[in-house]
Coordinates of C-alpha atoms in Angstrom, one line a residue:
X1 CA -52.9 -14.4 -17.7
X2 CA -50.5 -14.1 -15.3
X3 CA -47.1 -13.9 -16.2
X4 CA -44.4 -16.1 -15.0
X5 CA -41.2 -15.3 -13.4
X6 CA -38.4 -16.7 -14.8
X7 CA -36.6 -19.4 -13.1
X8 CA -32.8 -17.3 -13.3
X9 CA -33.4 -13.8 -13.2
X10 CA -31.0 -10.6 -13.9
X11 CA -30.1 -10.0 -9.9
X12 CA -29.6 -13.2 -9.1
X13 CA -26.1 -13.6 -12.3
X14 CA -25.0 -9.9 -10.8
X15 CA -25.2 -12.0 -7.5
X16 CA -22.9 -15.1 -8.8
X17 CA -20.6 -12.4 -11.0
X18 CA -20.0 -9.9 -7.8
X19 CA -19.6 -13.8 -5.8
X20 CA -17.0 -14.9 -8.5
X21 CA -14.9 -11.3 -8.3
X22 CA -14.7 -11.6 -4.9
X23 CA -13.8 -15.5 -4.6
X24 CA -11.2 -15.4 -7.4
X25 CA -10.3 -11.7 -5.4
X26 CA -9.5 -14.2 -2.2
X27 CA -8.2 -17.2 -3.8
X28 CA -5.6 -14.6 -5.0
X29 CA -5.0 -12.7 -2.1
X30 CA -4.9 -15.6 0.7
X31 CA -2.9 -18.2 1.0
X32 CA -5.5 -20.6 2.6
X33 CA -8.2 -20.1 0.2
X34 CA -7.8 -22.2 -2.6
X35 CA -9.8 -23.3 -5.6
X36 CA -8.0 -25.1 -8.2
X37 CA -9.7 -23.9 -11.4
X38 CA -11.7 -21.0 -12.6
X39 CA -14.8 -23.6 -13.2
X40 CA -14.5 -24.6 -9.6
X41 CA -14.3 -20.6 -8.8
X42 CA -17.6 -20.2 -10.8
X43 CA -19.3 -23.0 -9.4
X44 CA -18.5 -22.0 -6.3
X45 CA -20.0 -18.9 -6.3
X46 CA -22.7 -20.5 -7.6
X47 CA -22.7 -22.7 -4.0
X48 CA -22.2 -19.6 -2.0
X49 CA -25.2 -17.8 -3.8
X50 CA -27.9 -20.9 -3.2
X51 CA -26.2 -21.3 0.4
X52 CA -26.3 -17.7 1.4
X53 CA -30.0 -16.8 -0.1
X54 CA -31.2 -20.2 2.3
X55 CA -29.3 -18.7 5.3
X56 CA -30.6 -15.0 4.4
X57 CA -34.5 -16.1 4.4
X58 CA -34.0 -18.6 7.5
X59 CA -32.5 -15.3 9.7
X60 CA -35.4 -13.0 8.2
X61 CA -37.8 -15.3 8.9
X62 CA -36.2 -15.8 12.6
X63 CA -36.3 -12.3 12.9
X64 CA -39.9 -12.0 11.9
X65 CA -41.0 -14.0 14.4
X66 CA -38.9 -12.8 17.5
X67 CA -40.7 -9.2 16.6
X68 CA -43.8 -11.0 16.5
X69 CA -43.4 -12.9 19.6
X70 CA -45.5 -12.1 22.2
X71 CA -44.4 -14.7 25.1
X72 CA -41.0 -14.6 26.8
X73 CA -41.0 -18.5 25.4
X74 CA -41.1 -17.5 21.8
X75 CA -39.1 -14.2 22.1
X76 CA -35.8 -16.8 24.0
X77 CA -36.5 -19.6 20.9
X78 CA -36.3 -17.0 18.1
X79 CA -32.4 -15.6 20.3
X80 CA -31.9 -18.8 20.7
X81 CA -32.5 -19.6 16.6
X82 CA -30.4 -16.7 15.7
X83 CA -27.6 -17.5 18.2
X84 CA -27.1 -20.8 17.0
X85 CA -27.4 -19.7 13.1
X86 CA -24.9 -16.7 13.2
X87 CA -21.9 -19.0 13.9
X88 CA -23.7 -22.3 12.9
X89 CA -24.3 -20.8 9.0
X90 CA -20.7 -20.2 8.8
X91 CA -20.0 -23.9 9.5
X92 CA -22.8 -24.9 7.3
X93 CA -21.1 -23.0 4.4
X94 CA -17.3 -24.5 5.0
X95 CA -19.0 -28.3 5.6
X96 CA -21.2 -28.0 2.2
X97 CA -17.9 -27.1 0.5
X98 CA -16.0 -29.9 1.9
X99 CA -19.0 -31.9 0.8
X100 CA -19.9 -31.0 -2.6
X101 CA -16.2 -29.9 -3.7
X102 CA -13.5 -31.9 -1.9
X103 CA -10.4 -30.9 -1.5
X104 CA -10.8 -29.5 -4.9
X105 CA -12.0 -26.4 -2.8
X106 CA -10.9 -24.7 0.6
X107 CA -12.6 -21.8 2.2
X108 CA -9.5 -21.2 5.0
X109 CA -11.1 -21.7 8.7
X110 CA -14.0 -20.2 10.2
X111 CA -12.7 -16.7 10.0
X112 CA -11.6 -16.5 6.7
X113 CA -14.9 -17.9 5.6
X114 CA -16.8 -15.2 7.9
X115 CA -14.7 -12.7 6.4
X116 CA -15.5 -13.8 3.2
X117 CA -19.5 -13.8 4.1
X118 CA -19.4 -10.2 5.0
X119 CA -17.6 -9.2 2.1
X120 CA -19.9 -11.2 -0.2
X121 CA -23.2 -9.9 1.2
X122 CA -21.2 -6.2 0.8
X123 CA -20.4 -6.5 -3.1
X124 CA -23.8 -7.6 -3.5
X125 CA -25.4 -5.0 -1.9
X126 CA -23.0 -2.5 -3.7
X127 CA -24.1 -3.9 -7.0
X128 CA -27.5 -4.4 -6.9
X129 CA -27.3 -0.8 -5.2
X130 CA -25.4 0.5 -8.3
X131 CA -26.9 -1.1 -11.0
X132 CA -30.7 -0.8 -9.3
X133 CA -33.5 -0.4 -11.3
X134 CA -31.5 -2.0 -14.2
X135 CA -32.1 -5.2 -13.2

């Protein structure tokens, strides 16, 4: 029998954890980030992890297919794709904060939240890098 996978696994609270370091880290440190509780912090993070796993899979996926392509066509859709979801996942991020949060929570403006993307995707790949086979 198979076994199943559970539904939360180990990575994915080392995800959330290095998410809520960092967003309680900025919330601190800049003025126009703003969260106005620890629980909103925490599900934040929680947001950002969901959010950026979708936007992860949609630009590997767009990736996979502009090596694949093999027209001029489907190689300018898949630039096309990832030209529009570079900056457009950014605005994706800020909007599904707005919508789920409020004012309760502010991100800053597009470049605080880019910023805060590259940093993000940084502490997880520096965790999951140091605590590696552990998890």
């Amino acid at each position: 029998m198979p076994t199943k996978q559970p539904a939360i696994r180990a990575v994915d609270l080392a995800d959330v954890l290095a998410y809520l370091v960092v967003l309680g880290l900025y919330v601190q440190f800049f003025p126009n980030v703003i969260s106005e509780s620890f629980s909103l912090t925490l599900l934040t993070a929680i947001l950002m992890k969901l959010a950026l796993e979708i936007i992860t899979w949609a630009k590997k996926r767009t990736l996979q297919r502009l090596r694949r392509a093999d027209s001029v066509l489907a190689r300018l859709i898949s630039i096309g794709t990832l030209v529009l979801l570079l900056p457009g996942s950014k605005f994706a991020i800020l909007w599904l904060t707005e919508f789920v949060f409020g004012g309760a929570v502010k991100l800053g403006g597009f470049f605080a939240v880019t910023l805060l993307i590259v940093v993000l995707m940084l502490s997880r790949a520096a965790v999951r890098r140091v605590l590696g086979e552990k998890l």
